[in-house]
Amino acid sequence: MEKELLHSALVKKYNQPIPRYTSYPTVPFWKEGFDIDEWKTIFKSRFDEQNLVNGISLYIHLPFCESLCTYCGCNKKITTNHNVEDEYLAAIEKEWTIYRKLMKQTPIIRELHLGGGTPTFFSPANLNRLLSFILKSAIVHPQHEFSIEGHPNNTTIAHLKTLYARGFRRISFGVQDNDPLVQQVINRIQPFENVKSAIENARAVGFESVNFDLIYGLPMQTLASIEKTVNEVLSLRPDRIAFYSYAHVPWTSKAQRLFDESHLPSPELKLQLYLRGKELFLKNGYFDIGMDHFAVPTDDLYKAWKQGSLHRSFMGYTTQRSGLLLGLGVSSISDTGNAFAQNEKTLHNYYEKINSGNLSVFKGYKLTATDIRFRKYILDIACKGKTWFRDEDYEILHEQVFPKLRDLEKDGLVECNEVGLQLTNEGHYFIRNICSAFDLYLEQVNEGSRLFSKAV
Ligand code: SF4
């Protein structure tokens, strides 16, 4: 009881709008009108450095969904017209062709992720067309990791077989919540039988790692409903579980305005939902990994966490690190380690640029040497739960970071000294807040509360 009160007080204190740190500096600080020629030069030089050493990572955004889940904050286009698939794939093929011309050697693909939207909106034949086109002018790295986000309602055995034949061994299903009332409010009707067949089919076809995404903090969720969802999920034993905090940002996600806000759990209940879920995962042989993730000890994500080789990017946590992530498709983000670039966010603008023979980058950021070092602190905390300070940063650390760390230490969330920092068990829940102590940009904006979702 005492522990719960302590948690509650900390949740109140730390429930601030904070980024999820899939990048640093975070997207709101990037600049529009990023120069495409400069981006091409950065990309070319990073490709030359990385390709033969580590290979490259590819993210392809497939934005279409048949119906709108009202909690969704992704870049998506809702349609039931499947004729859109051809036009979109043609644009991706053009974009890949433009990038291929910038590459002096054949690209070695180490990581490939199909994300969305709903990638399984596309027919198996069209996914095969896309993958054939990309892979015919590439080499697949011997330690490759190919993965896809599948919707339990429309992932067919034909999808799974097609992907398996192309080297996909990982799939992530959006489960979110099994409770019929919650599903009705979020407009995602997904009977548990569909989730069960999705994972059983994936395993039967040969997929080696299945992830389930769950969300806590959705409207109408209760302690009893989350327990039921988690227990049902545990009965299927996915290899990984991402247990995300629902981000309520109705000023950017219009569909969230459809919720009656009084149906959202209070921050205190939201914390209880998380703690109950976490307790059940840990009791059932899952381990807590970085921010929001749990995995069984046989899964590569857990092994990478233990070995300290986990990485975090726009694709979430990954076990591979290529040093160059190329994003294709509308709104996709590329990361060269020293620069970020984002594609146009509307299909209209994306098509317009790609069809006129240009890349569709509209926004980006070139990291300074300080950005790169502070990005590493944030990544270390998110991926290893600890970090070590560098001498050249002491002045900034003393002025801007250590005062915040002292506060976090007083609350029992970190243990730190002049050499480095380590998260405590309690600190795990507040990992975004701890990362934010190293974010030198966060305080530059007054409107932070409109840019990021609350930490809890
Ligand atoms: S949650 Fe997924 S399936 Fe639902 S609208 Fe968003 S991207 Fe589409």
XYZ file of C-alpha atoms and ligand atoms in Angstrom:
464
model
C 0.000 0.000 0.000
C 2.861 2.320 0.925
C 4.518 1.493 -2.382
C 1.324 2.290 -4.278
C 1.064 5.692 -2.570
C 4.669 6.409 -3.450
C 3.997 5.446 -7.074
C 0.927 7.630 -7.137
C 2.838 10.663 -5.878
C 5.582 10.077 -8.445
C 3.084 9.635 -11.257
C 1.509 12.981 -10.388
C 4.923 14.624 -10.334
C 6.315 13.069 -13.521
C 3.205 12.905 -15.681
C 4.485 15.626 -18.026
C 4.387 15.856 -21.833
C 7.579 14.073 -22.884
C 8.845 12.575 -26.174
C 9.209 8.821 -26.667
C 12.770 9.317 -27.899
C 12.719 7.256 -31.066
C 14.980 10.105 -32.228
C 17.058 12.845 -30.651
C 16.631 15.709 -31.283
C 12.938 14.853 -31.561
C 10.893 15.584 -34.702
C 9.369 18.942 -33.587
C 12.888 20.415 -33.587
C 13.671 19.413 -37.169
C 13.562 22.007 -39.914
C 11.106 22.175 -42.795
C 12.552 22.881 -46.231
C 15.512 20.559 -45.622
C 17.772 20.798 -48.662
C 17.366 17.647 -50.771
C 20.785 17.909 -52.439
C 22.436 18.196 -49.054
C 20.434 15.172 -47.861
C 21.555 13.178 -50.911
C 25.206 14.008 -50.151
C 24.822 12.959 -46.500
C 23.013 9.766 -47.515
C 25.628 8.842 -50.152
C 28.537 9.333 -47.812
C 26.914 7.363 -44.964
C 25.930 4.572 -47.363
C 29.555 4.281 -48.564
C 30.750 4.046 -44.957
C 28.142 1.606 -43.711
C 27.056 -0.730 -46.482
C 30.025 -3.103 -46.578
C 30.636 -2.890 -42.835
C 27.151 -3.270 -41.307
C 24.663 -3.340 -44.159
C 21.629 -1.031 -44.176
C 18.153 -1.014 -42.620
C 15.064 -0.373 -44.679
C 11.672 0.772 -43.384
C 8.746 0.806 -45.806
C 5.572 2.592 -44.748
C 2.348 1.055 -46.098
C -0.299 3.559 -45.004
C -3.710 2.114 -45.892
C -6.255 0.760 -43.380
C -9.815 -0.386 -44.005
C -11.262 1.263 -40.909
C -10.254 3.940 -38.448
C -9.239 2.960 -34.923
C -10.116 6.081 -32.988
C -7.065 5.967 -30.682
C -4.630 5.888 -33.609
C -1.832 8.429 -33.927
C -0.143 6.838 -36.998
C 0.098 8.268 -40.484
C -2.623 6.325 -42.305
C -5.217 6.607 -45.045
C -8.578 4.933 -44.496
C -10.055 3.261 -47.564
C -11.710 0.053 -48.629
C -10.640 0.577 -52.226
C -7.770 -1.803 -52.879
C -7.007 -0.252 -56.262
C -4.825 2.210 -54.322
C -2.224 -0.527 -53.836
C -0.828 -0.358 -57.383
C -0.309 3.401 -57.445
C 1.382 3.345 -54.079
C 3.722 0.475 -54.932
C 4.686 2.192 -58.175
C 5.702 5.275 -56.148
C 7.775 3.209 -53.696
C 9.508 1.529 -56.625
C 10.364 4.947 -58.082
C 11.658 6.174 -54.727
C 13.842 3.082 -54.272
C 15.165 3.560 -57.834
C 16.185 7.158 -57.006
C 18.017 5.977 -53.882
C 19.587 3.031 -55.753
C 21.185 5.525 -58.156
C 22.853 7.215 -55.176
C 24.380 3.908 -54.055
C 27.744 3.047 -55.597
C 27.533 -0.583 -54.520
C 24.733 -3.115 -54.282
C 22.966 -2.465 -50.947
C 23.275 -5.168 -48.302
C 19.965 -5.280 -46.463
C 20.340 -6.286 -42.866
C 17.017 -5.137 -41.545
C 13.717 -4.705 -43.382
C 10.505 -3.662 -41.691
C 7.078 -3.206 -43.262
C 5.052 -0.861 -41.075
C 1.846 1.091 -41.350
C -1.042 1.734 -41.519
C -1.841 -1.891 -42.139
C 0.797 -3.637 -44.280
C -1.504 -6.674 -44.563
C -4.068 -4.398 -46.291
C -1.929 -5.180 -49.373
C -2.597 -8.480 -51.115
C 0.036 -11.209 -50.804
C 0.708 -10.804 -54.550
C 1.364 -7.085 -54.115
C 3.623 -7.588 -51.095
C 5.518 -10.090 -53.200
C 5.757 -7.566 -56.038
C 7.179 -4.956 -53.658
C 9.700 -7.298 -52.090
C 10.792 -8.716 -55.463
C 11.426 -5.220 -56.741
C 13.484 -4.161 -53.729
C 15.418 -7.381 -53.263
C 16.284 -7.994 -56.916
C 18.770 -5.128 -56.722
C 20.057 -5.893 -53.231
C 21.976 -8.500 -51.262
C 20.331 -9.963 -48.168
C 22.718 -9.901 -45.174
C 23.336 -13.389 -43.717
C 22.137 -12.139 -40.295
C 19.131 -10.289 -41.648
C 16.011 -9.529 -39.659
C 12.852 -9.004 -41.731
C 9.653 -8.090 -39.921
C 6.106 -6.886 -40.562
C 3.180 -5.400 -38.650
C 0.141 -7.612 -39.239
C -3.500 -6.971 -38.439
C -5.083 -10.017 -36.748
C -8.287 -9.441 -38.751
C -6.727 -9.629 -42.207
C -3.403 -11.483 -42.036
C -3.983 -14.599 -44.108
C -1.955 -17.772 -44.444
C -1.148 -16.613 -47.995
C 0.352 -13.379 -46.563
C 2.399 -15.336 -44.060
C 3.686 -17.839 -46.629
C 4.629 -15.081 -49.071
C 6.557 -13.195 -46.406
C 8.206 -16.318 -45.044
C 9.460 -17.201 -48.525
C 11.080 -13.742 -48.684
C 12.942 -14.250 -45.389
C 10.503 -12.730 -42.878
C 10.695 -14.456 -39.491
C 9.204 -11.791 -37.212
C 5.685 -10.468 -37.075
C 3.997 -8.002 -34.771
C 0.222 -8.095 -34.308
C -1.744 -5.117 -33.038
C -3.901 -6.700 -30.323
C -4.409 -3.551 -28.179
C -7.280 -4.819 -25.987
C -9.577 -7.846 -26.095
C -12.492 -6.359 -24.185
C -15.585 -5.990 -26.441
C -16.637 -2.688 -24.816
C -13.182 -1.141 -25.190
C -13.014 -2.446 -28.775
C -16.329 -0.809 -29.540
C -15.203 2.574 -28.197
C -11.896 2.452 -30.083
C -13.641 1.119 -33.209
C -11.426 -1.921 -33.492
C -13.627 -4.982 -33.380
C -11.268 -7.900 -33.234
C -12.533 -11.148 -31.731
C -9.992 -13.049 -29.649
C -10.369 -16.019 -32.055
C -8.803 -13.829 -34.776
C -5.810 -13.043 -32.562
C -5.473 -16.730 -31.684
C -5.542 -17.887 -35.313
C -3.143 -15.115 -36.324
C -0.420 -16.282 -33.934
C -1.110 -19.970 -34.557
C -0.907 -19.495 -38.313
C 2.287 -17.431 -38.043
C 3.938 -20.149 -35.973
C 2.677 -22.927 -38.255
C 4.195 -21.145 -41.270
C 7.538 -20.834 -39.449
C 7.680 -17.331 -37.951
C 10.173 -17.452 -35.097
C 9.201 -14.376 -33.124
C 5.701 -13.031 -32.639
C 5.115 -9.702 -30.921
C 1.786 -8.438 -29.594
C 1.158 -4.725 -29.136
C -1.123 -3.924 -26.200
C -2.226 -0.504 -24.987
C -3.093 0.575 -21.447
C -4.940 3.781 -20.688
C -7.653 3.333 -23.360
C -11.205 4.536 -22.697
C -13.358 2.122 -20.658
C -10.416 -0.014 -19.555
C -10.663 -1.287 -15.986
C -8.388 -3.357 -13.818
C -10.600 -6.386 -14.465
C -10.642 -5.856 -18.241
C -6.865 -5.450 -18.490
C -6.327 -8.572 -16.375
C -8.572 -10.529 -18.722
C -6.810 -9.217 -21.846
C -3.362 -9.890 -20.420
C -4.297 -13.402 -19.266
C -5.743 -14.228 -22.680
C -2.607 -12.900 -24.352
C -0.404 -14.901 -21.995
C -2.310 -18.060 -22.917
C -0.948 -17.614 -26.468
C 2.609 -16.949 -25.251
C 3.856 -14.366 -27.758
C 7.646 -14.018 -27.698
C 7.473 -10.272 -27.127
C 4.872 -7.899 -25.772
C 4.925 -4.151 -26.267
C 2.745 -2.634 -23.552
C 2.266 0.958 -24.643
C 0.810 3.849 -22.761
C -2.096 5.355 -24.716
C -1.062 8.830 -25.880
C -4.044 11.169 -25.743
C -3.217 13.983 -28.177
C -6.604 15.044 -29.618
C -5.084 18.298 -30.913
C -3.051 16.269 -33.463
C -5.117 13.052 -33.747
C -8.605 14.198 -34.724
C -10.161 10.745 -34.266
C -9.352 10.921 -30.558
C -11.818 13.809 -30.299
C -14.537 11.165 -30.676
C -13.781 9.878 -27.186
C -15.739 11.012 -24.191
C -12.756 12.096 -22.087
C -14.543 11.067 -18.910
C -14.165 7.448 -20.114
C -10.374 7.720 -20.018
C -8.808 6.188 -16.892
C -7.367 8.661 -14.382
C -3.538 8.792 -14.182
C -3.772 6.768 -10.955
C -5.894 4.049 -12.570
C -3.673 4.120 -15.650
C -0.700 3.391 -13.425
C -2.623 0.500 -11.818
C -3.406 -0.889 -15.270
C 0.279 -0.800 -16.159
C 1.435 -2.285 -12.867
C -1.118 -5.112 -13.029
C -0.103 -5.940 -16.605
C 3.572 -5.828 -15.733
C 3.054 -8.013 -12.665
C 1.312 -10.651 -14.775
C 4.023 -10.575 -17.468
C 6.822 -10.955 -14.920
C 4.976 -13.731 -13.052
C 4.628 -15.612 -16.313
C 8.276 -15.662 -17.294
C 8.608 -12.417 -19.274
C 11.364 -9.897 -18.596
C 11.076 -6.133 -18.588
C 13.076 -4.613 -21.451
C 13.787 -0.924 -21.841
C 10.748 1.276 -22.435
C 7.343 -0.490 -22.695
C 8.622 -3.943 -23.753
C 8.583 -7.448 -22.295
C 10.100 -10.614 -23.783
C 10.657 -14.272 -23.006
C 14.309 -15.188 -22.325
C 14.609 -17.185 -25.556
C 13.763 -14.147 -27.674
C 16.543 -12.155 -29.377
C 15.238 -8.898 -27.915
C 15.863 -10.182 -24.395
C 19.293 -11.524 -25.392
C 20.240 -8.163 -26.945
C 19.079 -6.334 -23.776
C 21.232 -8.650 -21.640
C 24.241 -8.276 -23.952
C 23.855 -4.500 -24.105
C 23.419 -4.567 -27.890
C 19.787 -3.409 -28.047
C 19.076 -0.422 -30.308
C 16.132 1.970 -30.569
C 15.009 3.667 -33.759
C 11.813 4.766 -35.474
C 11.017 1.053 -35.767
C 11.083 0.789 -31.939
C 13.554 -1.564 -30.251
C 15.666 -3.634 -32.628
C 18.402 -6.203 -32.203
C 20.285 -5.103 -35.325
C 22.191 -1.905 -35.756
C 23.186 -1.002 -39.276
C 24.107 2.672 -38.840
C 21.901 3.702 -41.767
C 18.121 3.498 -41.796
C 16.416 4.359 -45.072
C 12.689 5.064 -44.873
C 10.571 4.671 -48.014
C 6.956 5.748 -48.452
C 4.745 8.560 -47.244
C 5.872 10.131 -43.914
C 8.815 7.706 -43.563
C 11.895 8.814 -41.705
C 15.525 8.072 -42.584
C 18.354 8.200 -40.083
C 22.022 8.322 -41.083
C 23.303 8.680 -37.517
C 24.343 12.270 -38.230
C 21.108 13.446 -39.906
C 17.371 12.712 -40.084
C 15.082 13.220 -43.071
C 11.319 12.818 -43.246
C 9.163 12.273 -46.331
C 6.053 14.303 -47.121
C 3.202 13.362 -44.794
C 0.286 13.492 -47.241
C -0.123 11.038 -50.097
C -0.845 13.899 -52.485
C 2.489 15.643 -51.774
C 4.397 12.369 -51.663
C 3.084 11.272 -55.078
C 3.631 14.707 -56.578
C 7.317 14.801 -55.696
C 8.112 11.160 -56.414
C 6.250 11.178 -59.736
C 8.237 14.219 -60.850
C 11.443 12.263 -60.263
C 12.457 13.845 -56.918
C 12.837 12.493 -53.433
C 9.946 13.557 -51.237
C 11.963 14.712 -48.200
C 10.378 17.850 -46.734
C 11.846 18.038 -43.255
C 15.107 17.043 -41.613
C 17.890 17.800 -39.226
C 21.699 17.665 -39.229
C 22.993 16.658 -35.814
C 25.780 18.624 -34.141
C 28.594 16.783 -32.326
C 26.860 17.615 -29.018
C 23.540 16.257 -30.336
C 25.274 12.989 -31.252
C 26.768 12.597 -27.775
C 23.524 13.458 -25.963
C 21.613 11.154 -28.287
C 23.929 8.386 -27.113
C 23.152 9.107 -23.440
C 19.422 8.886 -24.208
C 19.825 5.696 -26.266
C 21.978 4.108 -23.566
C 19.321 4.766 -20.936
C 16.498 3.501 -23.162
C 18.420 0.424 -24.367
C 20.755 -0.507 -21.498
C 19.270 1.204 -18.460
C 22.578 2.977 -17.799
C 25.041 5.440 -19.312
C 28.540 6.849 -18.760
C 29.394 10.540 -18.955
C 32.049 11.955 -21.261
C 34.588 14.509 -20.046
C 33.845 17.002 -22.819
C 30.215 17.213 -21.656
C 30.846 18.013 -17.987
C 30.087 21.701 -18.327
C 26.688 21.105 -19.960
C 25.965 18.173 -17.666
C 26.694 20.244 -14.554
C 24.606 23.163 -15.760
C 21.640 21.463 -17.362
C 21.490 17.764 -16.505
C 22.846 17.052 -13.025
C 20.277 19.240 -11.226
C 17.514 17.149 -12.840
C 19.328 13.911 -12.025
C 19.621 14.905 -8.376
C 15.846 15.252 -8.257
C 15.368 11.868 -9.963
C 17.836 10.331 -7.516
C 15.999 11.784 -4.538
C 12.847 10.086 -5.826
C 14.690 6.765 -6.054
C 14.524 6.515 -9.852
C 18.265 6.555 -10.655
C 21.590 5.974 -8.959
C 24.272 8.287 -10.280
C 27.646 9.850 -9.656
C 30.147 11.886 -11.715
C 30.955 8.825 -13.843
C 27.531 7.663 -14.926
C 23.972 6.732 -14.152
C 21.933 3.586 -13.681
C 18.169 3.150 -13.484
C 16.661 1.640 -10.349
C 13.766 -0.851 -10.573
C 11.365 1.983 -9.818
C 13.065 4.120 -12.468
C 12.001 1.694 -15.196
C 8.493 3.073 -15.166
C 9.769 6.636 -15.592
C 12.352 5.910 -18.282
C 11.014 8.640 -20.597
C 11.406 11.199 -17.808
C 14.954 10.019 -17.135
C 15.866 10.243 -20.844
C 14.387 13.743 -20.898
C 16.958 14.940 -18.352
C 19.473 14.724 -21.227
C 17.241 16.471 -23.763
C 18.829 19.881 -24.241
C 15.964 21.089 -26.458
C 12.919 20.260 -24.397
C 12.914 23.473 -22.406
C 13.262 25.620 -25.513
C 9.573 25.321 -26.286
C 6.707 26.658 -24.261
C 4.203 24.658 -26.203
C 5.802 21.319 -25.200
C 2.471 20.266 -23.768
C 1.000 20.334 -27.297
C 3.952 18.576 -28.935
C 4.256 15.441 -26.845
C 1.976 13.067 -25.015
C 2.093 12.735 -21.240
C 4.698 10.336 -19.870
C 2.182 8.148 -18.040
S -4.251 1.594 -35.302
Fe -3.354 0.579 -37.063
S -5.111 -0.354 -38.111
Fe -5.956 1.181 -36.720
S -6.164 3.044 -37.961
Fe -4.174 3.132 -36.929
S -2.717 2.288 -38.354
Fe -4.770 1.663 -39.040
